[in-house]
Coordinates of C-alpha atoms in Angstrom, one line a residue:
M1 CA -19.1 -140.8 -148.4
A2 CA -18.8 -139.9 -144.7
K3 CA -21.1 -137.3 -143.3
I4 CA -20.0 -133.7 -143.9
N5 CA -18.4 -131.9 -141.0
Y6 CA -20.1 -128.6 -141.0
H7 CA -17.3 -127.0 -139.0
H8 CA -14.9 -127.9 -141.8
L9 CA -17.5 -126.6 -144.3
Y10 CA -17.8 -123.3 -142.5
Y11 CA -14.0 -122.7 -142.7
F12 CA -14.2 -123.6 -146.5
W13 CA -17.0 -121.0 -146.9
R14 CA -15.0 -118.3 -145.1
V15 CA -11.9 -119.0 -147.2
A16 CA -13.8 -119.1 -150.4
L17 CA -15.4 -115.7 -149.7
S18 CA -12.2 -114.0 -148.7
G19 CA -9.9 -115.8 -151.2
S20 CA -7.2 -115.9 -148.5
I21 CA -6.3 -118.5 -145.9
T22 CA -4.1 -115.9 -144.1
K23 CA -7.0 -113.4 -143.8
T24 CA -9.5 -116.0 -142.8
A25 CA -7.2 -117.5 -140.2
E26 CA -6.8 -114.0 -138.6
E27 CA -10.6 -113.4 -138.7
C28 CA -11.4 -116.8 -137.2
H29 CA -8.6 -116.8 -134.7
V30 CA -7.0 -120.0 -135.8
S31 CA -3.6 -120.9 -137.2
Q32 CA -3.1 -121.1 -141.0
S33 CA -1.9 -124.7 -140.7
A34 CA -5.0 -125.7 -138.7
L35 CA -7.3 -124.0 -141.2
S36 CA -5.6 -125.6 -144.2
Q37 CA -5.8 -129.0 -142.5
Q38 CA -9.6 -128.7 -141.9
I39 CA -10.2 -127.8 -145.5
K40 CA -8.1 -130.8 -146.6
Q41 CA -10.2 -133.0 -144.3
L42 CA -13.3 -131.7 -146.0
E43 CA -11.9 -132.4 -149.5
T44 CA -11.0 -136.0 -148.3
T45 CA -14.5 -136.5 -146.9
M46 CA -16.1 -135.3 -150.2
D47 CA -13.4 -136.9 -152.3
V48 CA -13.1 -133.7 -154.4
R49 CA -10.7 -130.9 -154.9
L50 CA -12.2 -127.6 -153.8
F51 CA -9.3 -125.2 -154.4
E52 CA -6.4 -124.9 -156.8
R53 CA -3.5 -122.4 -156.8
A54 CA -2.6 -120.1 -159.7
G55 CA 0.6 -118.4 -158.6
R56 CA -0.2 -116.8 -155.2
Q57 CA -4.0 -116.8 -155.9
L58 CA -6.3 -119.4 -154.3
L59 CA -9.0 -120.2 -156.8
L60 CA -12.2 -122.4 -156.5
T61 CA -12.4 -125.4 -158.8
D62 CA -15.7 -126.0 -160.7
I63 CA -16.9 -128.3 -157.9
G64 CA -15.7 -125.8 -155.3
K65 CA -18.0 -123.2 -156.8
K66 CA -20.9 -125.5 -156.6
V67 CA -20.1 -126.4 -153.0
L68 CA -19.8 -122.7 -152.2
T69 CA -23.4 -122.2 -153.5
Y70 CA -24.7 -124.7 -151.0
A71 CA -22.5 -123.4 -148.2
D72 CA -23.7 -119.8 -148.9
E73 CA -27.3 -121.0 -148.4
I74 CA -26.5 -122.9 -145.2
F75 CA -24.5 -120.3 -143.4
T76 CA -26.3 -117.2 -144.6
T77 CA -29.5 -118.8 -143.3
G78 CA -27.7 -119.6 -140.0
E79 CA -26.5 -116.0 -139.6
E80 CA -30.0 -114.8 -140.4
L81 CA -31.3 -117.1 -137.6
Q82 CA -28.7 -115.8 -135.2
S83 CA -29.7 -112.2 -136.0
F84 CA -33.4 -113.1 -135.4
I85 CA -32.7 -114.7 -132.1
N86 CA -30.4 -111.9 -131.0
K87 CA -33.1 -109.4 -131.6
G88 CA -35.6 -111.2 -129.4
G89 CA -37.3 -113.5 -131.8
T90 CA -41.0 -113.1 -131.2
A91 CA -40.6 -111.0 -128.1
T92 CA -43.1 -108.2 -127.4
Q93 CA -40.4 -105.5 -127.7
K94 CA -39.1 -105.2 -131.2
H95 CA -36.0 -103.5 -132.6
I96 CA -35.0 -102.6 -136.2
N97 CA -31.6 -101.4 -137.4
I98 CA -31.8 -98.9 -140.2
G99 CA -28.9 -97.8 -142.3
V100 CA -29.0 -94.3 -143.9
L101 CA -26.9 -93.0 -146.7
T102 CA -24.7 -90.3 -145.3
T103 CA -25.9 -87.6 -147.8
L104 CA -29.6 -88.4 -147.5
S105 CA -32.1 -85.7 -146.5
R106 CA -32.6 -85.9 -142.7
N107 CA -36.2 -84.6 -143.2
F108 CA -37.0 -87.5 -145.5
T109 CA -35.5 -90.0 -143.0
E110 CA -37.6 -88.6 -140.2
S111 CA -40.7 -88.8 -142.3
F112 CA -40.0 -92.5 -143.2
I113 CA -39.5 -93.6 -139.6
S114 CA -42.4 -91.6 -138.2
P115 CA -44.7 -94.8 -138.0
L116 CA -42.1 -96.3 -135.7
L117 CA -42.4 -93.4 -133.3
Q118 CA -46.1 -94.2 -132.7
Q119 CA -45.4 -97.8 -131.6
P120 CA -44.5 -98.0 -127.9
N121 CA -43.2 -101.6 -128.2
V122 CA -40.7 -100.7 -131.0
S123 CA -37.2 -99.2 -130.8
F124 CA -34.8 -98.5 -133.6
T125 CA -31.2 -97.6 -134.4
L126 CA -30.2 -95.2 -137.2
T127 CA -26.7 -95.6 -138.7
T128 CA -25.3 -93.3 -141.4
R129 CA -22.7 -94.7 -143.8
G130 CA -21.5 -94.7 -147.3
M131 CA -23.2 -97.0 -149.8
T132 CA -20.7 -99.8 -149.8
N133 CA -20.7 -100.0 -146.0
L134 CA -24.5 -100.0 -145.9
L135 CA -24.7 -103.0 -148.3
N136 CA -22.1 -104.8 -146.3
G137 CA -24.2 -104.2 -143.2
L138 CA -27.2 -105.8 -144.9
T139 CA -25.1 -108.8 -146.0
S140 CA -23.8 -109.4 -142.5
H141 CA -27.4 -108.9 -141.1
E142 CA -26.1 -106.0 -139.0
L143 CA -28.7 -103.9 -140.7
D144 CA -32.3 -104.8 -141.5
L145 CA -33.0 -102.0 -143.9
V146 CA -31.2 -99.3 -145.8
L147 CA -32.5 -95.9 -146.9
T148 CA -30.9 -94.3 -150.0
N149 CA -31.6 -92.2 -153.0
R150 CA -29.8 -94.6 -155.3
S151 CA -31.3 -97.8 -156.6
V152 CA -29.2 -101.0 -156.5
S153 CA -28.7 -102.5 -159.9
Q154 CA -29.6 -106.2 -160.2
Q155 CA -26.9 -107.8 -162.4
N156 CA -28.6 -111.3 -162.6
D157 CA -31.3 -113.5 -161.2
D158 CA -29.1 -114.4 -158.2
A159 CA -28.8 -110.8 -157.0
I160 CA -29.4 -110.6 -153.2
W161 CA -30.7 -107.1 -153.1
Q162 CA -34.4 -106.0 -153.0
S163 CA -35.0 -102.4 -153.8
Q164 CA -38.4 -100.7 -153.1
L165 CA -39.3 -97.2 -154.2
V166 CA -40.7 -95.6 -151.0
S167 CA -41.0 -91.9 -152.1
R168 CA -40.8 -89.7 -155.1
Q169 CA -40.3 -86.0 -154.3
S170 CA -40.8 -83.2 -156.8
V171 CA -37.8 -80.9 -157.1
S172 CA -38.4 -77.2 -156.6
I173 CA -36.4 -74.0 -157.0
I174 CA -35.6 -72.8 -153.5
G175 CA -34.0 -69.6 -152.4
P176 CA -34.3 -66.4 -150.2
A177 CA -37.9 -65.1 -150.3
Q178 CA -36.7 -61.6 -151.3
Q179 CA -35.0 -62.8 -154.5
N180 CA -38.0 -64.7 -155.9
P181 CA -38.4 -63.4 -159.6
Q182 CA -42.1 -64.2 -159.4
K183 CA -41.8 -65.4 -163.1
T184 CA -41.9 -68.7 -164.8
F185 CA -38.4 -70.3 -164.9
P186 CA -36.1 -69.4 -166.6
Q187 CA -37.4 -65.8 -167.0
G188 CA -35.9 -63.5 -164.4
Y189 CA -33.2 -66.0 -163.4
E190 CA -30.5 -64.6 -165.6
K191 CA -28.5 -62.9 -162.8
L192 CA -29.1 -65.3 -160.0
K193 CA -26.4 -67.5 -158.5
W194 CA -26.9 -71.3 -157.9
V195 CA -25.6 -73.9 -155.5
L196 CA -26.5 -77.3 -156.8
P197 CA -26.2 -81.1 -156.1
T198 CA -23.2 -82.6 -157.8
K199 CA -23.4 -84.0 -161.3
I200 CA -23.5 -87.6 -160.2
T201 CA -26.8 -87.1 -158.4
E202 CA -30.2 -87.9 -159.9
I203 CA -31.5 -84.4 -159.1
R204 CA -28.6 -82.7 -161.0
S205 CA -29.0 -84.9 -164.0
A206 CA -32.7 -84.1 -164.3
F207 CA -32.1 -80.4 -163.6
D208 CA -29.4 -80.1 -166.3
A209 CA -31.6 -81.9 -168.8
Y210 CA -34.5 -79.6 -168.1
C211 CA -32.3 -76.5 -168.4
A212 CA -30.9 -77.7 -171.7
T213 CA -34.4 -77.9 -173.2
L214 CA -34.9 -74.3 -172.2
G215 CA -31.5 -73.1 -173.3
Y216 CA -30.7 -71.9 -169.8
E217 CA -27.2 -72.1 -168.3
P218 CA -27.2 -71.6 -164.5
D219 CA -24.4 -69.6 -162.9
I220 CA -23.1 -72.2 -160.4
I221 CA -20.9 -71.0 -157.5
A222 CA -20.9 -74.2 -155.5
E223 CA -21.8 -77.9 -155.6
A224 CA -22.4 -80.4 -152.9
D225 CA -23.7 -84.0 -152.6
D226 CA -24.8 -83.6 -149.0
M227 CA -28.4 -82.2 -148.4
A228 CA -27.4 -80.6 -145.1
M229 CA -24.6 -78.7 -146.7
L230 CA -26.8 -77.5 -149.5
R231 CA -29.3 -76.2 -146.9
L232 CA -26.5 -74.2 -145.3
L233 CA -25.1 -72.9 -148.6
V234 CA -28.5 -71.6 -149.7
R235 CA -29.2 -70.1 -146.4
D236 CA -25.9 -68.4 -146.0
T237 CA -24.9 -67.4 -149.5
G238 CA -28.1 -65.9 -150.8
A239 CA -27.9 -68.2 -153.8
I240 CA -30.7 -70.4 -155.0
T241 CA -30.9 -74.2 -155.5
A242 CA -33.0 -77.1 -156.9
L243 CA -34.1 -79.5 -154.1
P244 CA -37.2 -81.3 -152.9
A245 CA -39.0 -78.8 -150.6
V246 CA -39.0 -81.4 -147.8
V247 CA -35.3 -81.0 -147.5
V248 CA -35.7 -77.4 -146.4
K249 CA -39.2 -77.5 -144.9
D250 CA -38.1 -76.0 -141.6
E251 CA -36.5 -73.0 -143.4
I252 CA -39.5 -72.5 -145.5
S253 CA -41.8 -72.6 -142.5
S254 CA -39.7 -70.0 -140.7
G255 CA -39.6 -67.7 -143.7
N256 CA -35.8 -67.9 -144.2
L257 CA -36.3 -69.6 -147.6
S258 CA -39.1 -69.7 -150.1
E259 CA -40.2 -72.3 -152.7
Y260 CA -40.2 -70.4 -155.9
Q261 CA -41.8 -73.1 -158.1
I262 CA -41.9 -76.8 -158.8
L263 CA -39.9 -78.0 -161.7
P264 CA -41.9 -80.2 -164.1
N265 CA -40.7 -83.8 -164.5
V266 CA -37.7 -83.3 -162.2
Y267 CA -37.8 -85.7 -159.2
E268 CA -35.7 -87.3 -156.5
H269 CA -36.4 -90.9 -155.8
F270 CA -35.9 -92.6 -152.4
Y271 CA -35.4 -96.3 -151.9
A272 CA -35.6 -98.9 -149.1
I273 CA -33.1 -101.7 -149.8
T274 CA -33.3 -105.0 -148.0
I275 CA -31.6 -108.4 -148.6
K276 CA -33.4 -111.5 -149.7
R277 CA -34.1 -113.5 -146.6
T278 CA -36.0 -116.7 -145.7
F279 CA -37.6 -114.8 -142.9
V280 CA -38.3 -111.1 -143.0
P281 CA -39.0 -109.5 -139.6
E282 CA -42.6 -108.3 -139.3
I283 CA -41.4 -104.9 -138.2
V284 CA -39.6 -104.5 -141.6
T285 CA -42.5 -105.5 -143.7
D286 CA -44.9 -103.3 -141.8
L287 CA -42.7 -100.3 -142.2
L288 CA -42.3 -100.9 -145.9
Q289 CA -46.0 -101.3 -146.4
K290 CA -46.6 -97.9 -144.6
N291 CA -44.2 -96.2 -147.1
I292 CA -45.5 -97.7 -150.3
V293 CA -45.6 -95.2 -153.2
D294 CA -49.1 -95.1 -154.8

């Protein structure tokens, strides 16, 4: 067999990932005919059939799936190398790109990155996005690290994500200081209004379960999945909420809000997600080590 043309292999890889010659041709700025021809040349070189058509769908053959596994390894490592070089390699000045879930507590984020602020040779970029876009950013090596309050499920041994618990915050009842019942929950809370995280959040699930064990039904006037919005709602409506105190630490310090009590066995977990890499930048490993949960 003749030597593999890696240019042809790259185009195969892109088509296999997208499942479309038309889309790949647009993304790679080549004509569809030229793209098809290069893939055919690769098949000729390897003496195998990599794709087959099922109606309008382009499907990988069994050997095509195996070739894709090798191509993934080759070109993912290549993109990782390009990312490393673009960021200065072993240069004295280091940079880290951090993605942050849009709804995440800004106070937690500030606490997590605080070690970076003490290093004069380090700069960083914070980007807020939804979860899917964050994971895509990791895959493309645009992002080095993602902060979220959702763990990434690992479906199999080939999963590319690495999820590290970096903080576990106790959840407290928070509200205006003048409304504090000064009693153990749920006594004295019968007439109070609540604004709470939405039902899909970890905090809400744990809070609802705790209330159920006590036979208490909160009078909910609003829900939000954004920590900043919950801060505003509690501050402006006079209602109470269940949040980690760190989310509203500024309001507590100023006296605008008060931490009534910590709820037992109710927590919010924060994770740092990275992608499996041959080389992990030292700045990433150092930051993770400084945020390890005991």
